[in-house]
Amino acid sequence: MRIALDAMGGDLAPKAAVEGAVLAARDFNIEVVLVGVRETVEAELREHDTRDLKIRVEHAPEVVTMDDSPLESVLGKPHSSIHIGFDLVKRGDVHGFVSAGNSGAMMAAAMAILGNLPHVERPAIASLVPTTEGLALLIDAGANTEVKSENLVQFSVMGSVYSRRVRELARPRVGILSNGEEASKGTDLTRAAAARLSEMSAYVNYIGYVEGRDINGGKVDVIVTDGFTGNVALKTMEGFASFMLGNLRELLSNKWRGRLAYLLLRKSLSRMRERLDPQEYGGAPLLGVNGVAIIAHGSSTSLAIRNAIRAAANEALVRQVNTEIIEILNKTAPVAGVVKPAGGKGIRSLFARMRERLHRPKEGDGSKGGPSQAASTSPAADIQTSPNGQPVAASAGPAERPADPSKTDKPQSEGAADVDAPKPENPQ
């Protein structure tokens, strides 16, 4: 397997990214392509023994920061490490792409460069969470703050297929996160999604609503919700895990009784810490795009990067997941065989126009060019906001790249990222 890694993405990059790449190449025999500023990345590589390791550097002179607007970063920085990383996936040079950088930019670039799978309206972030029985998959963990009922149905299919193929669960149990288990609870949106899933038992093992207390209780294998709710739930669990471990550390480090208890419980506490540590899972796949994309936490250490690369190199994820998602959605789509045109309004048509811009060759240039060549000639679009908060393309003429990133709207470094809004947050 050959995996591309954004060497410039993350709070601890490039040091943690390069070190994580070296660990993954050594521990899993994975070929890693480090995408970033060549001089910077090669300087970090010289700090490690890379003999006999399959690691190379792909130069990317531009860097997407955590403060960059996702849409503007895609159109205004065509030579960024995120853009070039996805170009490598699109060309088939690598099997997947990993980044701990701006997750909103990751999602925007994935949709613009790779495109969505057929019948997938919105990709979703699928994050593993610990349970009493092992692990469960939370989807969406922050990509879409607002959804429709059909989006929840698609999330259910994607999460179910991922759990079956990657986690090897024969018939994963799927539940919609709600404020009660009764069918009358929830909202019109969740009830409509539940009704659709009840008719899809041949493809999705839907067991009904689940409450917040059921997320870690092992009742279901896939928890389906919108990105806002999912991200809040995920960060709450991470915060509580940190709080609990901190209190245990304080309790067991005081006085001789605590130290004695620690010696007796050390192995059990170590196993619990590993289960609660997000670094052990590496990153979350962005399901629903036409390729493999792993979004790692912004504060990922070298261990987290190592595990994120391992997740991207999973054979089932690369070979089977997308194929099965397409097959099921082709059979269960509300209006079979109807493909929406690229023209018109809305986020789907916007990304269709973005893909056209990103891969349009120069006028008068007889060569077709590959994805990276087309990307280097594409003008930056002027992204404006409509009265209802949706991003729209302003004019047919080329727009200028923002001269000062500090004057643009800055999304938060943590939180739910929604490409439907002009200023998404970064979930991981």
Short mmCIF file of C-alpha atoms in Angstrom, two decimals:
data_model
loop_
_atom_site.label_atom_id
_atom_site.label_comp_id
_atom_site.label_asym_id
_atom_site.label_seq_id
_atom_site.Cartn_x
_atom_site.Cartn_y
_atom_site.Cartn_z
CA MET A 1 0.00 0.00 0.00
CA ARG A 2 1.12 3.53 -0.77
CA ILE A 3 -0.33 6.34 1.38
CA ALA A 4 0.14 10.09 1.00
CA LEU A 5 0.52 12.14 4.19
CA ASP A 6 0.07 15.88 4.60
CA ALA A 7 3.43 16.70 6.20
CA MET A 8 2.40 20.32 6.83
CA GLY A 9 -0.97 19.64 8.51
CA GLY A 10 -1.57 19.66 12.25
CA ASP A 11 -0.52 21.62 15.31
CA LEU A 12 2.69 19.59 15.67
CA ALA A 13 3.65 19.43 11.98
CA PRO A 14 6.00 18.82 10.33
CA LYS A 15 7.88 17.11 13.18
CA ALA A 16 5.06 14.80 14.33
CA ALA A 17 3.95 14.07 10.76
CA VAL A 18 7.42 13.02 9.59
CA GLU A 19 8.08 10.97 12.70
CA GLY A 20 4.70 9.26 12.35
CA ALA A 21 5.46 8.47 8.71
CA VAL A 22 8.76 6.87 9.68
CA LEU A 23 7.02 4.78 12.35
CA ALA A 24 4.31 3.62 9.92
CA ALA A 25 6.83 2.74 7.22
CA ARG A 26 8.92 0.77 9.72
CA ASP A 27 6.13 -0.94 11.69
CA PHE A 28 3.68 -1.75 8.88
CA ASN A 29 5.90 -1.79 5.77
CA ILE A 30 3.73 0.92 4.18
CA GLU A 31 5.12 3.16 1.46
CA VAL A 32 4.55 6.77 2.54
CA VAL A 33 4.57 9.86 0.32
CA LEU A 34 5.20 12.98 2.41
CA VAL A 35 3.48 15.95 0.79
CA GLY A 36 4.80 19.36 1.78
CA VAL A 37 7.51 21.98 1.38
CA ARG A 38 10.43 19.86 0.20
CA GLU A 39 13.23 21.65 2.08
CA THR A 40 11.29 21.58 5.37
CA VAL A 41 10.24 17.95 5.07
CA GLU A 42 13.67 16.70 4.01
CA ALA A 43 15.27 18.55 6.92
CA GLU A 44 12.96 16.68 9.33
CA LEU A 45 13.63 13.37 7.58
CA ARG A 46 17.37 13.77 8.13
CA GLU A 47 16.69 13.51 11.86
CA HIS A 48 15.60 9.88 11.42
CA ASP A 49 17.14 6.67 10.18
CA THR A 50 15.19 6.02 6.97
CA ARG A 51 17.42 3.37 5.48
CA ASP A 52 15.39 0.60 3.80
CA LEU A 53 12.17 2.56 4.41
CA LYS A 54 9.86 3.36 1.51
CA ILE A 55 9.45 7.09 2.03
CA ARG A 56 9.59 9.85 -0.56
CA VAL A 57 8.72 13.54 -0.67
CA GLU A 58 6.22 15.22 -3.01
CA HIS A 59 6.83 18.96 -3.15
CA ALA A 60 3.90 21.23 -2.27
CA PRO A 61 4.95 24.89 -1.92
CA GLU A 62 1.70 26.13 -0.35
CA VAL A 63 0.29 25.37 3.10
CA VAL A 64 -3.34 25.48 4.27
CA THR A 65 -3.49 26.87 7.80
CA MET A 66 -6.14 26.18 10.43
CA ASP A 67 -7.43 29.73 9.91
CA ASP A 68 -7.91 29.45 6.14
CA SER A 69 -11.43 29.36 4.73
CA PRO A 70 -11.99 25.83 3.36
CA LEU A 71 -13.43 26.88 0.00
CA GLU A 72 -10.87 29.61 -0.54
CA SER A 73 -8.04 27.23 0.40
CA VAL A 74 -9.16 24.80 -2.31
CA LEU A 75 -9.50 27.40 -5.04
CA GLY A 76 -6.85 29.87 -3.88
CA LYS A 77 -4.08 27.42 -2.99
CA PRO A 78 -3.93 24.85 -5.81
CA HIS A 79 -0.36 23.88 -4.82
CA SER A 80 -1.11 23.19 -1.16
CA SER A 81 -0.21 19.89 0.48
CA ILE A 82 -3.93 19.05 0.85
CA HIS A 83 -4.68 19.79 -2.81
CA ILE A 84 -1.69 17.86 -4.14
CA GLY A 85 -2.38 14.97 -1.75
CA PHE A 86 -5.86 14.51 -3.18
CA ASP A 87 -4.50 14.90 -6.71
CA LEU A 88 -2.24 11.92 -6.02
CA VAL A 89 -5.29 9.90 -4.95
CA LYS A 90 -7.27 10.95 -8.02
CA ARG A 91 -4.44 9.98 -10.38
CA GLY A 92 -4.09 6.60 -8.68
CA ASP A 93 -0.51 7.30 -7.56
CA VAL A 94 -1.47 6.52 -3.93
CA HIS A 95 -4.22 4.48 -2.30
CA GLY A 96 -5.25 7.07 0.28
CA PHE A 97 -4.49 10.45 1.84
CA VAL A 98 -4.08 11.40 5.52
CA SER A 99 -4.06 14.89 7.04
CA ALA A 100 -4.20 16.37 10.53
CA GLY A 101 -4.69 19.83 9.05
CA ASN A 102 -7.76 21.99 8.44
CA SER A 103 -10.57 19.43 8.35
CA GLY A 104 -12.97 21.80 6.63
CA ALA A 105 -10.41 22.22 3.84
CA MET A 106 -9.96 18.45 3.75
CA MET A 107 -13.66 17.90 3.15
CA ALA A 108 -13.95 20.72 0.61
CA ALA A 109 -10.91 19.46 -1.31
CA ALA A 110 -12.13 15.86 -1.24
CA MET A 111 -15.52 16.85 -2.66
CA ALA A 112 -14.01 19.18 -5.26
CA ILE A 113 -11.15 16.96 -6.45
CA LEU A 114 -12.34 13.39 -5.84
CA GLY A 115 -16.08 14.03 -6.03
CA ASN A 116 -18.85 12.24 -4.14
CA LEU A 117 -19.89 8.66 -4.73
CA PRO A 118 -23.08 8.21 -6.79
CA HIS A 119 -26.21 8.98 -4.73
CA VAL A 120 -24.14 10.41 -1.86
CA GLU A 121 -25.23 13.98 -1.30
CA ARG A 122 -22.87 14.70 1.60
CA PRO A 123 -19.78 12.85 2.83
CA ALA A 124 -19.55 12.19 6.58
CA ILE A 125 -16.80 11.74 9.14
CA ALA A 126 -16.92 8.33 10.85
CA SER A 127 -15.19 8.27 14.23
CA LEU A 128 -14.57 5.23 16.43
CA VAL A 129 -15.63 5.56 20.08
CA PRO A 130 -14.97 3.10 22.94
CA THR A 131 -17.83 1.01 24.34
CA THR A 132 -18.27 -1.70 26.97
CA GLU A 133 -18.09 -4.27 24.17
CA GLY A 134 -15.20 -2.75 22.23
CA LEU A 135 -15.80 0.03 19.72
CA ALA A 136 -18.69 1.73 17.94
CA LEU A 137 -18.77 4.02 14.93
CA LEU A 138 -20.17 7.55 15.31
CA ILE A 139 -21.26 9.09 12.01
CA ASP A 140 -21.36 12.05 11.33
CA ALA A 141 -18.69 13.32 13.72
CA GLY A 142 -18.53 16.86 12.40
CA ALA A 143 -18.74 17.27 8.63
CA ASN A 144 -22.36 18.48 8.29
CA THR A 145 -23.97 20.69 10.92
CA GLU A 146 -27.36 20.56 9.19
CA VAL A 147 -28.72 17.52 7.37
CA LYS A 148 -31.84 16.11 5.72
CA SER A 149 -33.44 12.78 6.50
CA GLU A 150 -31.98 11.21 3.35
CA ASN A 151 -28.51 12.25 4.51
CA LEU A 152 -29.02 10.25 7.71
CA VAL A 153 -30.09 7.26 5.61
CA GLN A 154 -26.92 7.55 3.53
CA PHE A 155 -24.81 7.89 6.69
CA SER A 156 -26.42 4.69 7.96
CA VAL A 157 -25.51 2.80 4.81
CA MET A 158 -21.94 4.11 4.80
CA GLY A 159 -21.41 3.36 8.49
CA SER A 160 -22.91 -0.10 8.15
CA VAL A 161 -20.72 -1.01 5.17
CA TYR A 162 -17.59 0.32 6.88
CA SER A 163 -18.31 -1.65 10.05
CA ARG A 164 -19.00 -4.82 8.07
CA ARG A 165 -15.94 -4.63 5.80
CA VAL A 166 -13.31 -2.92 7.94
CA ARG A 167 -14.36 -3.96 11.44
CA GLU A 168 -15.58 -7.35 10.21
CA LEU A 169 -18.98 -7.28 11.93
CA ALA A 170 -21.35 -9.66 10.15
CA ARG A 171 -24.49 -7.58 10.69
CA PRO A 172 -23.69 -4.30 12.48
CA ARG A 173 -26.50 -2.80 14.55
CA VAL A 174 -27.43 0.72 13.47
CA GLY A 175 -29.27 3.28 15.60
CA ILE A 176 -30.23 6.93 15.18
CA LEU A 177 -29.21 9.18 18.08
CA SER A 178 -32.32 10.72 19.66
CA ASN A 179 -33.77 12.04 22.92
CA GLY A 180 -35.55 8.77 23.68
CA GLU A 181 -35.96 5.20 22.48
CA GLU A 182 -39.67 5.47 21.62
CA ALA A 183 -40.50 5.80 17.94
CA SER A 184 -42.54 8.94 18.69
CA LYS A 185 -39.46 10.75 20.02
CA GLY A 186 -36.94 12.66 17.97
CA THR A 187 -37.72 15.20 15.26
CA ASP A 188 -39.52 15.09 11.92
CA LEU A 189 -36.08 14.58 10.36
CA THR A 190 -35.13 11.58 12.50
CA ARG A 191 -38.59 10.02 12.20
CA ALA A 192 -38.45 10.28 8.41
CA ALA A 193 -34.99 8.68 8.37
CA ALA A 194 -36.16 5.93 10.72
CA ALA A 195 -39.11 5.16 8.44
CA ARG A 196 -36.80 4.82 5.43
CA LEU A 197 -34.33 2.61 7.30
CA SER A 198 -37.13 0.34 8.50
CA GLU A 199 -37.80 -0.47 4.83
CA MET A 200 -34.13 -1.29 4.16
CA SER A 201 -33.65 -4.26 6.50
CA ALA A 202 -32.00 -6.29 3.75
CA TYR A 203 -29.13 -3.79 3.68
CA VAL A 204 -29.08 -2.04 7.07
CA ASN A 205 -29.73 -3.69 10.44
CA TYR A 206 -31.61 -0.72 11.91
CA ILE A 207 -32.65 -1.32 15.54
CA GLY A 208 -34.29 2.04 16.28
CA TYR A 209 -33.44 5.13 18.32
CA VAL A 210 -30.57 5.22 20.82
CA GLU A 211 -29.94 7.76 23.54
CA GLY A 212 -26.72 9.50 24.48
CA ARG A 213 -26.13 7.06 27.33
CA ASP A 214 -26.18 4.19 24.81
CA ILE A 215 -23.20 5.48 22.78
CA ASN A 216 -20.67 3.80 25.06
CA GLY A 217 -23.00 1.09 26.31
CA GLY A 218 -22.43 -1.39 23.50
CA LYS A 219 -26.08 -1.38 22.43
CA VAL A 220 -25.29 -0.50 18.82
CA ASP A 221 -22.33 -0.69 16.45
CA VAL A 222 -23.15 2.41 14.40
CA ILE A 223 -24.58 5.64 15.87
CA VAL A 224 -26.06 7.94 13.23
CA THR A 225 -26.58 11.66 13.74
CA ASP A 226 -25.89 15.08 12.22
CA GLY A 227 -22.38 16.51 12.40
CA PHE A 228 -23.17 19.15 14.99
CA THR A 229 -24.64 16.71 17.50
CA GLY A 230 -22.03 14.08 16.72
CA ASN A 231 -19.13 16.46 17.21
CA VAL A 232 -20.51 17.73 20.52
CA ALA A 233 -20.98 14.12 21.71
CA LEU A 234 -17.48 13.15 20.58
CA LYS A 235 -15.79 16.12 22.28
CA THR A 236 -17.83 15.53 25.44
CA MET A 237 -16.60 11.94 25.60
CA GLU A 238 -13.01 13.01 24.98
CA GLY A 239 -13.27 15.68 27.67
CA PHE A 240 -14.74 13.31 30.22
CA ALA A 241 -12.11 10.66 29.49
CA SER A 242 -9.39 13.23 30.10
CA PHE A 243 -11.12 14.39 33.28
CA MET A 244 -11.48 10.86 34.62
CA LEU A 245 -7.89 9.84 33.87
CA GLY A 246 -6.61 13.04 35.43
CA ASN A 247 -8.55 12.40 38.62
CA LEU A 248 -7.34 8.81 38.77
CA ARG A 249 -3.77 9.98 38.33
CA GLU A 250 -4.15 12.48 41.14
CA LEU A 251 -5.83 9.93 43.39
CA LEU A 252 -3.22 7.21 42.85
CA SER A 253 -0.22 9.50 43.18
CA ASN A 254 -1.12 10.79 46.65
CA LYS A 255 0.15 9.05 49.75
CA TRP A 256 1.46 5.52 50.02
CA ARG A 257 -1.97 3.86 49.76
CA GLY A 258 -2.55 5.41 46.34
CA ARG A 259 0.88 4.37 45.11
CA LEU A 260 0.30 0.82 46.32
CA ALA A 261 -3.10 0.71 44.56
CA TYR A 262 -1.44 1.94 41.36
CA LEU A 263 1.08 -0.89 41.46
CA LEU A 264 -1.74 -3.40 41.80
CA LEU A 265 -3.88 -1.82 39.06
CA ARG A 266 -1.16 -0.67 36.68
CA LYS A 267 -1.86 -3.13 33.86
CA SER A 268 -5.63 -2.63 34.02
CA LEU A 269 -5.23 1.16 34.06
CA SER A 270 -2.89 0.98 31.07
CA ARG A 271 -5.48 -0.97 29.06
CA MET A 272 -8.19 1.51 30.02
CA ARG A 273 -6.03 4.46 29.01
CA GLU A 274 -5.39 2.87 25.61
CA ARG A 275 -9.12 2.35 25.01
CA LEU A 276 -9.88 5.97 25.90
CA ASP A 277 -6.96 7.52 24.02
CA PRO A 278 -8.01 8.93 20.59
CA GLN A 279 -4.41 8.54 19.39
CA GLU A 280 -4.86 4.77 19.33
CA TYR A 281 -7.44 5.09 16.53
CA GLY A 282 -5.36 7.55 14.51
CA GLY A 283 -7.98 9.29 12.44
CA ALA A 284 -11.51 9.16 11.09
CA PRO A 285 -12.37 8.21 7.50
CA LEU A 286 -14.32 10.66 5.39
CA LEU A 287 -16.90 8.30 3.92
CA GLY A 288 -18.83 9.08 0.76
CA VAL A 289 -16.05 10.51 -1.42
CA ASN A 290 -14.54 8.75 -4.40
CA GLY A 291 -11.32 7.76 -2.69
CA VAL A 292 -9.78 7.12 0.72
CA ALA A 293 -9.37 10.15 3.00
CA ILE A 294 -8.46 10.02 6.69
CA ILE A 295 -8.92 13.11 8.87
CA ALA A 296 -6.66 13.03 11.91
CA HIS A 297 -7.01 15.18 15.01
CA GLY A 298 -5.39 18.60 14.75
CA SER A 299 -3.20 17.89 17.78
CA SER A 300 -2.11 14.46 16.52
CA THR A 301 1.21 13.16 17.84
CA SER A 302 3.54 10.92 15.90
CA LEU A 303 1.73 7.87 17.33
CA ALA A 304 -1.63 9.17 16.10
CA ILE A 305 -0.19 9.87 12.65
CA ARG A 306 1.29 6.36 12.55
CA ASN A 307 -2.10 4.84 13.34
CA ALA A 308 -3.90 7.12 10.87
CA ILE A 309 -1.64 5.88 8.09
CA ARG A 310 -2.38 2.31 9.12
CA ALA A 311 -6.12 3.08 8.97
CA ALA A 312 -5.78 4.51 5.45
CA ALA A 313 -3.89 1.44 4.29
CA ASN A 314 -6.63 -0.98 5.34
CA GLU A 315 -7.19 -3.33 2.39
CA ALA A 316 -10.96 -3.52 2.87
CA LEU A 317 -11.30 0.26 3.04
CA VAL A 318 -9.33 0.72 -0.15
CA ARG A 319 -10.83 -2.17 -2.16
CA GLN A 320 -14.36 -2.87 -0.91
CA VAL A 321 -16.09 -0.12 1.08
CA ASN A 322 -16.87 2.37 -1.68
CA THR A 323 -17.89 -0.36 -4.10
CA GLU A 324 -20.46 -1.76 -1.68
CA ILE A 325 -21.77 1.68 -0.70
CA ILE A 326 -22.46 2.41 -4.37
CA GLU A 327 -24.19 -0.94 -4.86
CA ILE A 328 -26.56 -0.46 -1.92
CA LEU A 329 -27.39 3.17 -2.67
CA ASN A 330 -28.07 2.28 -6.31
CA LYS A 331 -30.70 -0.20 -5.09
CA THR A 332 -32.23 1.98 -2.37
CA ALA A 333 -32.05 5.53 -3.76
CA PRO A 334 -35.47 7.28 -3.58
CA VAL A 335 -35.50 8.06 -7.32
CA ALA A 336 -33.60 5.33 -9.08
CA GLY A 337 -31.57 6.21 -12.14
CA VAL A 338 -32.07 9.96 -11.91
CA VAL A 339 -28.87 11.99 -11.87
CA LYS A 340 -29.12 15.63 -10.90
CA PRO A 341 -27.59 18.03 -13.44
CA ALA A 342 -24.50 19.97 -12.46
CA GLY A 343 -26.09 23.30 -13.29
CA GLY A 344 -28.36 25.31 -11.07
CA LYS A 345 -27.95 26.41 -7.49
CA GLY A 346 -26.79 24.80 -4.28
CA ILE A 347 -23.68 23.22 -2.82
CA ARG A 348 -23.64 20.26 -5.25
CA SER A 349 -23.56 22.49 -8.32
CA LEU A 350 -20.96 24.72 -6.66
CA PHE A 351 -18.59 21.79 -6.22
CA ALA A 352 -19.29 20.62 -9.77
CA ARG A 353 -18.15 24.05 -10.98
CA MET A 354 -15.16 23.87 -8.62
CA ARG A 355 -14.09 20.53 -10.09
CA GLU A 356 -14.42 21.99 -13.58
CA ARG A 357 -12.22 24.95 -12.64
CA LEU A 358 -9.65 22.81 -10.85
CA HIS A 359 -9.13 20.48 -13.82
CA ARG A 360 -9.61 22.89 -16.74
CA PRO A 361 -6.49 23.12 -19.00
CA LYS A 362 -5.12 26.43 -20.26
CA GLU A 363 -6.82 27.94 -23.27
CA GLY A 364 -4.81 27.29 -26.37
CA ASP A 365 -2.91 24.46 -24.72
CA GLY A 366 -3.38 21.36 -26.83
CA SER A 367 -2.34 19.00 -24.05
CA LYS A 368 -4.95 17.44 -21.85
CA GLY A 369 -2.73 17.41 -18.76
CA GLY A 370 -3.14 15.45 -15.56
CA PRO A 371 -5.01 16.55 -12.46
CA SER A 372 -2.07 18.41 -10.98
CA GLN A 373 -1.37 20.22 -14.26
CA ALA A 374 -4.97 21.33 -14.55
CA ALA A 375 -5.04 22.41 -10.95
CA SER A 376 -2.01 24.63 -11.40
CA THR A 377 -3.75 26.61 -14.16
CA SER A 378 -7.12 27.08 -12.47
CA PRO A 379 -8.05 30.59 -11.29
CA ALA A 380 -9.24 31.21 -7.76
CA ALA A 381 -12.98 31.75 -7.50
CA ASP A 382 -14.51 34.64 -5.62
CA ILE A 383 -16.51 32.95 -2.87
CA GLN A 384 -19.39 35.05 -1.57
CA THR A 385 -22.24 34.32 0.79
CA SER A 386 -25.90 34.43 -0.15
CA PRO A 387 -28.54 35.86 2.23
CA ASN A 388 -29.33 32.38 3.54
CA GLY A 389 -25.69 31.67 4.38
CA GLN A 390 -24.91 29.40 1.40
CA PRO A 391 -21.64 29.88 -0.55
CA VAL A 392 -22.15 30.93 -4.17
CA ALA A 393 -19.87 31.64 -7.09
CA ALA A 394 -19.84 35.39 -7.62
CA SER A 395 -18.86 36.00 -11.23
CA ALA A 396 -17.62 34.27 -14.32
CA GLY A 397 -14.35 36.20 -14.31
CA PRO A 398 -11.29 35.11 -12.34
CA ALA A 399 -11.07 36.33 -8.78
CA GLU A 400 -8.03 37.36 -6.81
CA ARG A 401 -6.58 35.29 -4.01
CA PRO A 402 -7.07 36.92 -0.59
CA ALA A 403 -4.05 39.14 0.01
CA ASP A 404 -4.18 38.86 3.78
CA PRO A 405 -5.51 35.62 5.35
CA SER A 406 -5.90 37.41 8.67
CA LYS A 407 -8.67 39.50 7.16
CA THR A 408 -10.73 36.51 6.14
CA ASP A 409 -13.26 34.86 8.40
CA LYS A 410 -11.46 32.35 10.62
CA PRO A 411 -13.13 29.09 11.60
CA GLN A 412 -12.43 27.67 15.01
CA SER A 413 -9.70 25.06 15.24
CA GLU A 414 -12.05 22.57 16.85
CA GLY A 415 -15.71 21.78 16.25
CA ALA A 416 -18.06 20.70 13.55
CA ALA A 417 -17.03 21.42 9.97
CA ASP A 418 -19.81 22.03 7.46
CA VAL A 419 -18.86 22.85 3.88
CA ASP A 420 -22.41 24.10 3.32
CA ALA A 421 -21.48 27.10 5.43
CA PRO A 422 -18.74 29.55 4.46
CA LYS A 423 -16.91 29.24 7.79
CA PRO A 424 -16.88 25.62 8.94
CA GLU A 425 -15.09 24.44 12.03
CA ASN A 426 -12.55 21.66 12.26
CA PRO A 427 -13.73 18.51 13.99
CA GLN A 428 -10.67 16.42 14.46
#
